[in-house]
XYZ file of C-alpha atoms in Angstrom:
321
model
C 0.072 0.077 0.026
C 2.644 2.510 0.775
C 4.839 1.838 -2.248
C 2.107 2.377 -4.502
C 1.340 5.990 -3.252
C 2.206 8.209 -6.294
C 0.708 11.538 -7.715
C 2.441 10.227 -11.003
C 2.015 7.207 -13.512
C 3.351 4.162 -11.511
C 4.363 0.624 -12.846
C 6.284 -2.524 -11.997
C 9.149 -4.648 -13.205
C 7.377 -8.014 -14.181
C 9.903 -10.775 -14.868
C 7.326 -13.471 -13.999
C 9.081 -15.084 -11.310
C 7.745 -15.282 -7.924
C 8.682 -11.951 -6.447
C 7.702 -9.587 -9.308
C 4.466 -11.479 -9.781
C 3.259 -11.016 -6.252
C 4.061 -7.221 -6.545
C 2.287 -7.012 -9.660
C -0.855 -8.818 -8.372
C -1.281 -7.431 -5.127
C -0.479 -4.083 -6.684
C -3.124 -4.444 -9.735
C -5.865 -4.812 -7.204
C -5.639 -1.178 -6.237
C -6.282 0.062 -9.820
C -9.776 0.266 -11.898
C -8.396 1.017 -15.121
C -5.732 -1.023 -17.218
C -4.377 2.458 -18.142
C -3.390 3.126 -14.463
C -0.950 0.611 -13.565
C 1.725 -0.762 -15.938
C 3.935 -3.857 -16.292
C 7.094 -4.033 -17.967
C 9.058 -7.352 -19.056
C 12.385 -7.698 -20.524
C 12.064 -10.846 -23.237
C 15.143 -12.573 -24.151
C 16.195 -13.060 -27.191
C 17.394 -16.564 -26.009
C 14.355 -18.841 -25.854
C 15.951 -20.872 -22.613
C 16.025 -17.779 -20.487
C 12.942 -16.303 -21.865
C 10.181 -15.802 -18.885
C 7.932 -13.650 -20.856
C 5.294 -16.326 -21.173
C 4.977 -16.297 -17.378
C 4.639 -12.754 -17.362
C 1.779 -12.801 -19.549
C 0.007 -15.347 -17.526
C 0.194 -12.787 -14.521
C -0.567 -10.073 -16.615
C -3.972 -11.619 -18.255
C -5.292 -13.015 -14.739
C -5.077 -9.590 -13.168
C -5.652 -7.631 -16.115
C -2.184 -5.641 -16.404
C -1.240 -3.296 -19.277
C 2.028 -5.308 -20.309
C 4.864 -3.799 -22.068
C 7.728 -5.653 -23.641
C 11.412 -5.001 -24.179
C 13.418 -7.042 -26.376
C 17.109 -5.670 -26.405
C 19.326 -7.123 -28.918
C 22.984 -7.117 -29.587
C 22.779 -4.138 -31.346
C 21.235 -2.417 -28.378
C 24.122 -3.688 -26.252
C 26.949 -2.336 -28.646
C 24.990 1.041 -28.976
C 24.491 1.444 -25.198
C 27.498 -0.409 -23.266
C 29.771 2.828 -23.041
C 26.989 4.855 -21.821
C 25.782 2.310 -19.138
C 29.239 1.628 -17.801
C 29.628 5.162 -17.641
C 26.137 5.586 -15.446
C 27.396 2.873 -13.313
C 30.478 4.482 -12.602
C 32.429 1.228 -12.431
C 32.898 -2.059 -14.057
C 30.034 -4.452 -13.611
C 29.933 -8.691 -13.672
C 26.988 -9.198 -16.018
C 25.557 -7.970 -19.203
C 21.906 -8.651 -17.702
C 22.317 -4.903 -16.040
C 21.340 -4.037 -19.853
C 18.154 -5.790 -19.576
C 17.311 -4.010 -16.293
C 18.254 -0.818 -17.812
C 16.037 -1.174 -20.659
C 13.040 -1.851 -18.715
C 13.633 1.411 -17.018
C 14.388 3.183 -20.450
C 10.799 1.681 -21.566
C 9.211 3.120 -18.377
C 10.291 6.544 -19.348
C 9.050 6.094 -22.920
C 5.506 5.048 -21.396
C 5.592 7.816 -18.862
C 5.792 5.389 -15.742
C 7.778 7.904 -13.581
C 7.618 5.372 -10.473
C 8.541 1.325 -10.898
C 8.166 -1.001 -8.325
C 10.554 -4.161 -8.315
C 11.138 -7.240 -6.442
C 14.654 -6.762 -5.215
C 15.189 -7.972 -1.754
C 12.995 -11.205 -1.505
C 15.778 -13.708 -2.313
C 17.668 -12.295 0.566
C 14.860 -11.651 3.103
C 12.827 -14.995 2.464
C 15.872 -17.418 1.276
C 15.261 -17.370 -2.224
C 19.056 -18.659 -3.215
C 19.543 -22.249 -3.230
C 22.884 -21.735 -1.633
C 20.803 -21.391 1.655
C 19.396 -24.897 1.558
C 22.796 -26.888 2.757
C 22.846 -24.483 6.039
C 19.163 -25.294 6.422
C 19.783 -29.005 6.348
C 22.945 -28.752 8.711
C 20.652 -26.892 11.236
C 18.038 -29.719 11.322
C 20.464 -32.570 13.286
C 21.841 -35.201 11.139
C 22.846 -33.648 7.606
C 23.061 -36.576 5.630
C 19.560 -38.288 6.725
C 17.714 -34.879 6.296
C 19.715 -34.668 2.959
C 18.447 -37.997 1.562
C 15.012 -37.027 2.731
C 15.156 -33.807 0.775
C 17.173 -35.184 -2.389
C 14.128 -36.178 -4.491
C 12.719 -32.597 -3.586
C 16.059 -31.110 -4.467
C 16.834 -32.762 -7.919
C 14.099 -30.387 -9.330
C 16.478 -27.553 -8.362
C 19.786 -26.329 -10.461
C 21.593 -27.425 -7.112
C 25.510 -28.018 -7.695
C 26.674 -31.152 -6.071
C 29.675 -29.857 -4.113
C 27.141 -27.165 -2.460
C 24.771 -30.043 -1.139
C 27.246 -33.039 -0.335
C 29.983 -30.947 1.629
C 30.264 -28.304 4.324
C 32.145 -25.312 5.154
C 35.737 -24.774 4.377
C 35.552 -27.504 1.483
C 32.861 -25.991 -0.176
C 34.331 -22.469 0.025
C 37.894 -23.414 -0.867
C 36.287 -25.538 -3.757
C 34.374 -22.528 -4.999
C 37.340 -20.034 -4.557
C 39.516 -22.208 -6.280
C 37.307 -22.077 -9.419
C 36.112 -18.399 -9.148
C 39.818 -17.406 -8.743
C 41.499 -19.985 -11.045
C 43.301 -17.382 -12.919
C 44.705 -15.628 -9.615
C 48.311 -15.933 -9.030
C 49.227 -17.985 -6.037
C 49.972 -15.131 -3.622
C 46.816 -13.281 -4.243
C 44.549 -16.512 -4.127
C 46.154 -17.261 -0.468
C 44.786 -13.846 0.494
C 41.258 -14.478 -0.847
C 41.276 -17.746 0.691
C 41.756 -16.184 4.285
C 39.705 -13.577 4.072
C 36.610 -15.092 2.597
C 36.769 -18.141 4.755
C 37.106 -16.284 7.856
C 34.111 -13.770 7.153
C 32.006 -16.846 5.455
C 32.816 -20.062 7.641
C 31.478 -19.071 10.861
C 28.042 -17.633 9.505
C 27.256 -20.778 7.079
C 26.214 -22.557 9.889
C 23.665 -19.871 11.273
C 21.411 -19.242 8.762
C 20.069 -16.086 10.233
C 23.688 -14.674 10.519
C 24.304 -15.700 6.994
C 21.359 -14.040 5.823
C 22.019 -10.598 7.499
C 25.278 -10.410 5.910
C 23.816 -10.960 2.691
C 21.242 -8.287 3.258
C 23.845 -5.796 4.897
C 27.022 -6.070 2.972
C 27.328 -9.412 0.509
C 24.693 -9.558 -1.884
C 21.835 -6.758 -1.613
C 23.972 -3.670 -1.604
C 25.302 -3.954 -5.022
C 22.025 -5.016 -6.597
C 20.319 -2.126 -5.001
C 23.401 -0.054 -6.631
C 22.560 -1.310 -9.960
C 18.997 -0.922 -9.361
C 19.441 2.702 -8.559
C 21.924 3.912 -11.205
C 19.663 2.093 -13.933
C 16.469 3.836 -12.824
C 18.060 7.140 -12.102
C 19.855 7.272 -15.486
C 16.247 7.096 -17.051
C 14.550 9.731 -14.352
C 12.983 7.019 -12.700
C 11.968 6.470 -9.018
C 12.579 2.677 -8.325
C 10.915 0.956 -5.108
C 11.370 -2.051 -3.530
C 8.502 -3.100 -1.208
C 10.876 -6.684 0.104
C 13.168 -4.327 2.058
C 10.830 -2.309 3.595
C 12.288 -2.570 7.140
C 9.120 -3.949 8.690
C 9.066 -6.473 6.060
C 12.856 -7.662 6.468
C 12.413 -7.690 10.499
C 9.428 -10.221 10.001
C 11.296 -12.183 7.481
C 14.504 -12.551 9.232
C 12.502 -13.299 12.637
C 10.348 -15.753 10.893
C 10.751 -19.718 11.443
C 13.121 -21.116 8.703
C 10.588 -23.606 7.719
C 8.205 -20.546 6.622
C 11.325 -19.916 4.224
C 12.602 -23.113 2.622
C 10.566 -26.237 3.268
C 10.424 -29.798 1.301
C 13.272 -28.482 -0.957
C 11.266 -25.294 -1.936
C 12.959 -21.866 -1.635
C 10.702 -18.951 -0.491
C 8.033 -21.109 0.640
C 5.930 -18.340 2.115
C 5.848 -16.183 -0.938
C 4.606 -19.688 -2.946
C 1.895 -19.872 -0.415
C 1.057 -16.383 -1.270
C 1.069 -16.937 -5.270
C -1.166 -19.971 -4.413
C -3.954 -17.995 -2.585
C -3.943 -15.436 -5.737
C -4.551 -18.321 -8.072
C -1.093 -18.504 -9.802
C -0.022 -22.047 -9.326
C 1.823 -21.438 -12.577
C 4.473 -19.061 -10.833
C 4.278 -20.850 -7.499
C 5.443 -24.031 -8.717
C 8.565 -22.874 -10.542
C 11.760 -24.205 -9.848
C 13.891 -22.479 -12.192
C 15.457 -18.846 -11.363
C 15.843 -16.475 -14.220
C 15.105 -12.893 -13.909
C 15.894 -10.190 -16.513
C 18.710 -12.385 -17.737
C 20.601 -11.614 -21.099
C 21.869 -13.820 -23.832
C 25.408 -13.069 -22.518
C 27.357 -15.997 -24.287
C 25.596 -14.577 -27.560
C 26.525 -11.353 -27.075
C 29.843 -11.644 -26.006
C 31.173 -14.346 -28.003
C 30.762 -11.958 -30.886
C 33.761 -10.058 -29.725
C 35.744 -12.404 -27.393
C 39.047 -11.792 -28.950
C 38.715 -7.974 -28.513
C 37.908 -8.927 -24.706
C 40.924 -11.282 -24.085
C 43.317 -8.837 -25.798
C 41.905 -6.084 -23.698
C 42.347 -8.157 -20.517
C 45.824 -9.607 -21.422
C 47.107 -5.924 -22.225
C 45.881 -4.466 -18.875
C 48.693 -3.547 -16.617
C 46.324 -3.775 -13.672
C 44.916 -6.985 -14.253
C 48.546 -8.429 -14.909
C 49.620 -7.543 -11.446
C 47.087 -9.787 -9.635
C 46.454 -12.413 -12.677
C 48.194 -14.854 -14.766
C 46.848 -13.882 -18.135
C 48.664 -16.271 -20.055
C 46.211 -18.933 -18.797
C 43.314 -17.201 -20.175
């Protein structure tokens, strides 16, 4: 209710996932006309990562005016310099362009305020990496794992994330993620990351707070803010209202992850709204760009740029790239 207060035209980002679908459905109930509340979806040119069909289900059921954007490789090339400048630093994924084009579309159709689902994954345990910690906190890890295995098999869980604990997991992930780092840099990364993360891994609430306060959410909100303000849009994120965050963190873990399903409480809400097609989803996509297609078209230029960088060569062995 609070986030829907506006003297100007208001809309929402609608990927078709759990978080955005709840916001779109609940908000639509406030408006009598289809023109009063708009939903915008970023349709991918890659069918495997295209969620637009789910966004259409939500918009049709709740009489939402749905706008689609479908950024192409040409759009990516035309806007890359501008978006990097507006972000004020390099960023890790071309998917930021999808979000940017959603806000660009909002500006075109006159939506000055946009709602978004950022924060639900952190407050309601939406990431699958939380599942091992939940299992660890329920007593016998491997018995709980076996009980949950059939349900967990529906998710894209990495085996080393599920079957092993703490230091082994983190060392393995770090070794993969930082495989190009020079040995002396890798040792420093190992110590700092393991020290800060290992303790919280067995304490789901502590891990959740770290993700909200320092690890995951801050940079997502920065991208949200930069992309929206670059298009003169006010972005609002209901899931991180302090009241929602406080309730979510204090909520019993079984309401957040149950029977191998993340964000269990939000799935119950979707069922009440009559959206079983959304509540039963086990994949997680969002506004995901066809990164492989886009980047492969100028991969040689990217590699040359990396190898010729004096700064990168201080920390990395670029001969391995």
